[in-house]
Short mmCIF file of C-alpha atoms in Angstrom, two decimals:
data_model
loop_
_atom_site.label_atom_id
_atom_site.label_comp_id
_atom_site.label_asym_id
_atom_site.label_seq_id
_atom_site.Cartn_x
_atom_site.Cartn_y
_atom_site.Cartn_z
CA MET A 1206 0.00 0.00 0.00
CA ASN A 1207 1.02 3.53 -0.62
CA GLU A 1208 1.84 5.41 2.54
CA PRO A 1209 1.14 9.13 2.55
CA LYS A 1210 4.23 11.33 2.31
CA ARG A 1211 5.22 13.00 5.51
CA VAL A 1212 5.18 16.74 5.23
CA SER A 1213 7.54 18.72 7.42
CA SER A 1214 5.72 21.01 9.78
CA ARG A 1215 8.83 23.13 10.08
CA LYS A 1216 9.75 25.85 7.67
CA SER A 1217 12.33 24.96 5.05
CA GLY A 1218 12.61 21.41 6.32
CA ALA A 1219 14.83 22.36 9.25
CA LYS A 1220 15.85 19.26 11.15
CA LYS A 1221 15.75 18.94 14.88
CA GLY A 1222 18.62 17.40 16.77
CA PRO A 1223 22.25 17.76 17.73
CA GLN A 1224 25.00 18.89 15.42
CA LYS A 1225 26.31 16.33 12.97
CA PHE A 1226 30.00 16.55 13.95
CA GLN A 1227 31.43 17.36 17.36
CA ASN A 1228 33.73 20.39 17.43
CA SER A 1229 37.31 19.35 18.11
CA PHE A 1230 38.16 22.57 20.01
CA ALA A 1231 36.24 25.43 21.60
CA PHE A 1232 35.75 28.76 19.83
CA THR A 1233 38.30 31.43 20.71
CA HIS A 1234 38.08 34.87 19.23
CA ASN A 1235 41.06 36.94 18.14
CA LYS A 1236 42.30 38.32 21.45
CA GLY A 1237 44.62 40.81 19.75
CA SER A 1238 41.78 42.48 17.86
CA LYS A 1239 40.99 46.09 18.80
CA THR A 1240 37.30 45.49 18.18
CA THR A 1241 37.24 42.49 20.51
CA LYS A 1242 39.01 44.43 23.26
CA LYS A 1243 36.58 47.32 22.87
CA ILE A 1244 33.53 45.02 22.98
CA LEU A 1245 34.79 43.09 26.01
CA ALA A 1246 35.47 46.36 27.87
CA LEU A 1247 31.90 47.63 27.43
CA PRO A 1248 29.88 47.59 30.67
CA VAL A 1249 26.66 45.56 30.88
CA GLU A 1250 24.20 47.54 33.02
CA GLY A 1251 20.52 47.61 33.85
CA LEU A 1252 19.75 43.99 32.91
CA CYS A 1253 18.23 41.01 34.70
CA THR A 1254 20.27 37.84 35.21
CA ARG A 1255 18.93 36.11 32.09
CA CYS A 1256 19.58 39.07 29.77
CA TYR A 1257 22.97 39.70 31.40
CA ASP A 1258 24.00 36.12 30.62
CA GLN A 1259 22.77 36.47 27.03
CA ILE A 1260 24.85 39.61 26.47
CA GLN A 1261 27.91 38.01 28.08
CA TRP A 1262 27.48 34.98 25.77
CA ARG A 1263 27.30 37.28 22.74
CA LYS A 1264 30.50 39.01 23.85
CA ARG A 1265 32.29 35.72 24.51
CA TYR A 1266 31.46 34.21 21.11
CA ARG A 1267 31.91 37.42 19.09
CA LYS A 1268 28.20 37.75 18.25
CA TYR A 1269 27.81 41.12 19.99
CA LYS A 1270 27.09 43.97 17.59
CA GLN A 1271 27.44 47.53 18.82
CA LEU A 1272 24.90 50.23 18.07
CA THR A 1273 25.98 52.67 15.38
CA VAL A 1274 23.09 55.10 15.90
CA ALA A 1275 21.12 55.82 19.07
CA ALA A 1276 17.99 53.65 19.31
CA THR A 1277 14.50 54.81 20.24
CA CYS A 1278 13.17 54.03 23.72
CA VAL A 1279 9.83 52.17 23.56
CA SER A 1280 8.57 53.99 26.65
CA CYS A 1281 9.44 57.67 26.20
CA LYS A 1282 9.96 57.52 22.38
CA LYS A 1283 13.23 59.47 22.60
CA LYS A 1284 16.40 58.48 20.74
CA SER A 1285 18.35 58.00 23.93
CA ILE A 1286 19.41 54.33 23.93
CA ASN A 1287 23.14 53.99 23.31
CA LYS A 1288 23.61 50.38 24.47
CA ALA A 1289 23.05 47.46 22.11
CA TYR A 1290 20.07 45.12 22.68
CA HIS A 1291 18.36 47.54 25.10
CA VAL A 1292 14.79 48.67 24.40
CA LEU A 1293 14.45 51.11 27.33
CA CYS A 1294 16.66 54.10 28.04
CA ASP A 1295 18.47 54.29 31.38
CA ALA A 1296 16.04 56.89 32.77
CA CYS A 1297 12.92 54.82 31.99
CA CYS A 1298 14.62 51.66 33.21
CA ALA A 1299 15.45 53.26 36.57
CA GLU A 1300 12.01 54.89 36.84
CA LYS A 1301 10.08 51.65 36.20
CA ASN A 1302 12.67 49.44 37.95
CA VAL A 1303 12.66 46.87 35.12
CA CYS A 1304 15.22 45.18 32.88
CA ALA A 1305 16.27 47.40 29.96
CA LYS A 1306 16.15 44.47 27.50
CA CYS A 1307 13.17 42.25 28.38
CA MET A 1308 11.22 44.86 30.42
CA GLU A 1309 10.51 42.37 33.23
CA SER A 1310 10.77 43.44 36.84
CA ASN A 1311 13.36 40.84 37.82
CA GLU A 1312 16.34 41.61 40.02
CA ILE A 1313 18.81 43.82 38.15
CA VAL A 1314 22.41 42.57 38.04
CA VAL A 1315 25.07 45.04 39.13
CA GLU A 1316 28.39 44.27 37.46
CA PRO A 1317 31.37 44.50 39.82
CA VAL A 1318 33.82 47.26 39.00
CA LYS A 1319 36.99 45.80 37.53
CA MET A 1320 40.32 47.48 38.14
CA THR A 1321 42.77 47.75 35.30
CA GLU A 1322 46.31 46.45 35.68
CA ALA A 1323 47.64 50.02 35.92
CA GLN A 1324 45.19 50.87 38.72
CA ARG A 1325 46.13 47.67 40.59
CA MET A 1326 49.83 48.51 40.29
CA LEU A 1327 49.21 52.08 41.50
CA GLU A 1328 47.22 50.85 44.51
CA GLN A 1329 49.92 48.30 45.36
CA LYS A 1330 52.55 51.06 45.18
CA GLU A 1331 50.48 53.23 47.55
CA ILE A 1332 50.10 50.32 49.99
CA ASP A 1333 53.86 49.67 49.89
CA MET A 1334 54.54 53.36 50.60
CA LYS A 1335 52.12 53.36 53.55
CA LEU A 1336 53.69 50.19 54.93
CA SER A 1337 57.19 51.63 54.54
CA THR A 1338 56.25 54.55 56.84
CA LEU A 1339 55.30 52.12 59.63
CA ARG A 1340 57.63 50.58 62.17
CA GLU A 1341 58.82 47.03 61.42
CA ARG A 1342 56.62 45.48 64.11
CA GLU A 1343 53.48 47.31 62.86
CA ARG A 1344 54.27 46.51 59.22
CA ARG A 1345 54.60 42.78 59.91
CA SER A 1346 51.43 42.85 61.98
CA TYR A 1347 49.46 44.44 59.11
CA LEU A 1348 50.91 42.00 56.58
CA ARG A 1349 49.85 39.05 58.78
CA LYS A 1350 46.33 40.51 59.07
CA LEU A 1351 46.21 40.90 55.27
CA GLU A 1352 47.21 37.27 54.75
CA ARG A 1353 44.59 36.05 57.23
CA GLY A 1354 41.93 38.22 55.62
CA ASP A 1355 41.19 40.23 58.78
CA ILE A 1356 41.73 43.49 56.91
CA GLU A 1357 41.61 44.59 53.27
CA PRO A 1358 44.18 46.63 51.32
CA LYS A 1359 41.88 49.68 51.45
CA ASP A 1360 42.11 49.55 55.27
CA ILE A 1361 45.88 49.99 55.02
CA LEU A 1362 45.39 52.97 52.70
CA ALA A 1363 43.06 54.53 55.30
CA LEU A 1364 45.75 54.34 58.00
CA GLU A 1365 46.93 57.54 59.62
CA THR A 1366 50.50 57.92 58.35
CA PHE A 1367 51.77 59.96 61.28
CA SER A 1368 50.45 57.65 64.00
CA ASP A 1369 53.97 56.51 64.91
CA PHE A 1370 54.99 60.13 65.63
CA SER A 1371 52.38 60.53 68.36
CA ASP A 1372 55.15 61.09 70.97
CA TYR A 1373 56.15 64.29 69.22
CA SER A 1374 53.00 66.36 69.17
CA ASP A 1375 52.96 69.93 67.92
CA SER A 1376 50.34 70.91 70.47
CA GLU A 1377 52.97 72.32 72.87
CA PRO A 1378 52.96 76.10 72.85
CA GLU A 1379 56.02 77.61 71.27
CA SER A 1380 57.58 80.65 72.78
CA GLY A 1381 57.48 83.63 70.46
CA SER A 1382 60.59 85.32 71.89
CA ASP A 1383 64.13 84.06 71.20
#
């Protein structure tokens, strides 16, 4: 008997299933590229966890496309969106307390501020200078506390530098006549 032909319910006969051949190595983009560096340095702000992960994936696999012209906000109808994949401007996003991409009121992810290598080196140099002004016993004590995690480097920067000169106070009245 003749069986009826199966007709694909999908458009253009797209097949469902895994890829035919397994990739032998993971995708790595050109790390020396100026465009890649610029894209990776862009901040991701005002998004929920799901949208944040989507944008990070796009950046990682070089699918992220920057905006060339400011986009129109769907709420206030102003051309004030300058971040790719956002549909709300920052003002409307903050006002409505929603994600700027999917417009759902999920918890907004705040990206931690990353220090550049130059900033890290500068901070380390400042810490070393502060520690060099301390007595040996105090310096070793602070270094031990740092290693244990009792204090943070910013606590060392907040130290009073002239604390070891407390014996020599300038509060004594000076005589005006010589």
